[in-house]
Amino acid sequence: MSHYFPTVTKPIAYEGAQSTNPLSFKWYDKDRIVLGKRMEEQLRFAVCYWHSFCWNGQDPFGGDTFQRPWQHMADPMAAAKAKADVAFEFFAKLGAPYYCFHDRDIAPEGATPRDSVSNFREMVDVLGNKQAQTGMKLLWGTANLFSHRRFMSGAATNPNPEIFALGALQVKEAMDATLKLGGANYVLWGGREGYETLLNTRIGHELDQMGRFLNMVVEYKHKIGFKGTILLEPKPREPSKHQYDFDSATVYGFLCRYGLEKEIKVNIEANHATLAGHSFEHEIATAVDLGIFGSIDMNRGDMQCAWDTDQFPNSIPETALAMYTIMQGGGFVNGGVNFDAKVRRQSIDPEDMFHGHIGGMDVTARALLIAEKMINDGKLAKLVSDRYAGWNAAFGKDVLDGKLSLEAVAAHVTERNTDTMPVSGRQEHLENLLNSYI
């Protein structure tokens, strides 16, 4: 099991755009300096444990297609350890510096809460040893509060406080594990923190529950001395009909209501953005401008499907605009680029996992280089700045600074007594400019 990828005999290396070797990077040159940092430091790539090593290829209409051997072992803990061997073999050969996990990805549920805690702590020690041996780092940890049937009505928003408490136990243990493993962030994703029907739901009560849950998380972060960032991951629906963390703007309003806007940031997933009816860069720009941007889950959805397909990114223009928005906002601090993506259920060879990640890393690296051109050139930024130039003049500043009342602004117009003609937004010119960098 420790040699699950026999066709990949050496670590994936950068060979340049001219290379015809499918097991090489064409654009991801980790030591290349981009915008003042090594590419590896700018992007902070991470591999997700769940899609890469836990998913077996099933979908709503069919079962296991991958036939991963550790998924068919009788002893759950032996399977967890075998899975960890495979994961760290993959990490070492791929060369991504980080990984991410849910608690139930790395350790099986036990017969009782105490058994589950024991299983998890044992596997955290296993991962800690593997990190020490390989130099691999943890971008973030999280708890799975959506798969078990007890969470069918949510965890933090569950109508039963005892199930709320079971969720709190998992989060506490996952936060302890993240601290112990040197994680840079801790993520909360409430896949079932929403509702299916209003006939049995008290929205206000559930929001208060969720607000209290997150305040408890923040309190515990400070108690244990965790210096990383707490991240909330927005998603509009699926599996719930409506989820309370619908998008970045909704999350910001929620955080402000419960006094958490200075404590929690967002982890934005591309496929979640499109499910909310937004673009990826919209969600990133919203979070940056609201001061809550933290990290991203890089993937893409199938626009012909109304659910989360978690495919590897392959659109250079879309990814370039996302990277430009991130870099214009100052880049990542504790966050990074986690590939919340999975190979298709027909891609059954172990080597296919490398092709998916290599492609995603190359697309993102190329997008970063395009973003660098856009920032260094400055044309796009200047055109946008020119469009808002009036707000930097005396009148515009006085309006925004609150120095003028509604009456004063109205009087300004009548005193000038001049109709102001609109100026073209030049969208087509800007689109052509963007394409010129690609």
PDB file of N, CA and C in Angstrom, residues 17 23-24 37 114 117 135 249 268 285 299 391 399 410 418:
ATOM      1  N   ALA A  17       6.945  24.884 -20.484  1.00  0.00           N
ATOM      2  CA  ALA A  17       5.802  24.771 -21.391  1.00  0.00           C
ATOM      3  C   ALA A  17       6.086  23.901 -22.609  1.00  0.00           C
ATOM      4  N   LEU A  23       3.531  13.926 -16.891  1.00  0.00           N
ATOM      5  CA  LEU A  23       3.802  13.922 -15.455  1.00  0.00           C
ATOM      6  C   LEU A  23       4.880  14.957 -15.124  1.00  0.00           C
ATOM      7  N   SER A  24       4.641  16.180 -15.588  1.00  0.00           N
ATOM      8  CA  SER A  24       5.541  17.290 -15.290  1.00  0.00           C
ATOM      9  C   SER A  24       4.736  18.570 -15.240  1.00  0.00           C
ATOM     10  N   LYS A  37       7.675  37.145  -4.233  1.00  0.00           N
ATOM     11  CA  LYS A  37       7.750  35.910  -3.455  1.00  0.00           C
ATOM     12  C   LYS A  37       7.945  34.721  -4.389  1.00  0.00           C
ATOM     13  N   ARG A 114     -16.546   8.617  22.859  1.00  0.00           N
ATOM     14  CA  ARG A 114     -15.192   8.409  23.380  1.00  0.00           C
ATOM     15  C   ARG A 114     -14.353   7.583  22.411  1.00  0.00           C
ATOM     16  N   VAL A 117     -13.260   9.837  19.568  1.00  0.00           N
ATOM     17  CA  VAL A 117     -12.166  10.714  19.987  1.00  0.00           C
ATOM     18  C   VAL A 117     -10.854   9.939  20.036  1.00  0.00           C
ATOM     19  N   GLY A 135       8.115  16.741   5.898  1.00  0.00           N
ATOM     20  CA  GLY A 135       8.088  18.193   5.795  1.00  0.00           C
ATOM     21  C   GLY A 135       6.749  18.741   5.318  1.00  0.00           C
ATOM     22  N   ALA A 249     -21.263  37.919   1.112  1.00  0.00           N
ATOM     23  CA  ALA A 249     -21.996  39.055   1.659  1.00  0.00           C
ATOM     24  C   ALA A 249     -22.931  38.615   2.783  1.00  0.00           C
ATOM     25  N   ILE A 268     -13.353  30.666   0.325  1.00  0.00           N
ATOM     26  CA  ILE A 268     -14.262  30.754  -0.820  1.00  0.00           C
ATOM     27  C   ILE A 268     -13.980  29.628  -1.806  1.00  0.00           C
ATOM     28  N   ALA A 285     -13.692  39.272  -4.591  1.00  0.00           N
ATOM     29  CA  ALA A 285     -13.676  40.732  -4.492  1.00  0.00           C
ATOM     30  C   ALA A 285     -14.561  41.225  -3.351  1.00  0.00           C
ATOM     31  N   ASN A 299     -11.571  24.977  -7.608  1.00  0.00           N
ATOM     32  CA  ASN A 299     -12.189  23.928  -8.418  1.00  0.00           C
ATOM     33  C   ASN A 299     -13.052  24.602  -9.485  1.00  0.00           C
ATOM     34  N   TRP A 391     -14.547  60.845  -7.163  1.00  0.00           N
ATOM     35  CA  TRP A 391     -14.687  60.644  -5.716  1.00  0.00           C
ATOM     36  C   TRP A 391     -13.424  61.039  -4.955  1.00  0.00           C
ATOM     37  N   VAL A 399     -18.750  64.205   0.333  1.00  0.00           N
ATOM     38  CA  VAL A 399     -19.938  63.345   0.406  1.00  0.00           C
ATOM     39  C   VAL A 399     -19.637  62.091   1.220  1.00  0.00           C
ATOM     40  N   ALA A 410     -28.049  68.213  -2.831  1.00  0.00           N
ATOM     41  CA  ALA A 410     -29.056  68.686  -3.788  1.00  0.00           C
ATOM     42  C   ALA A 410     -28.777  70.135  -4.189  1.00  0.00           C
ATOM     43  N   THR A 418     -25.889  72.272 -14.109  1.00  0.00           N
ATOM     44  CA  THR A 418     -25.338  71.641 -15.310  1.00  0.00           C
ATOM     45  C   THR A 418     -25.646  70.151 -15.290  1.00  0.00           C
TER      46      THR A 418
END
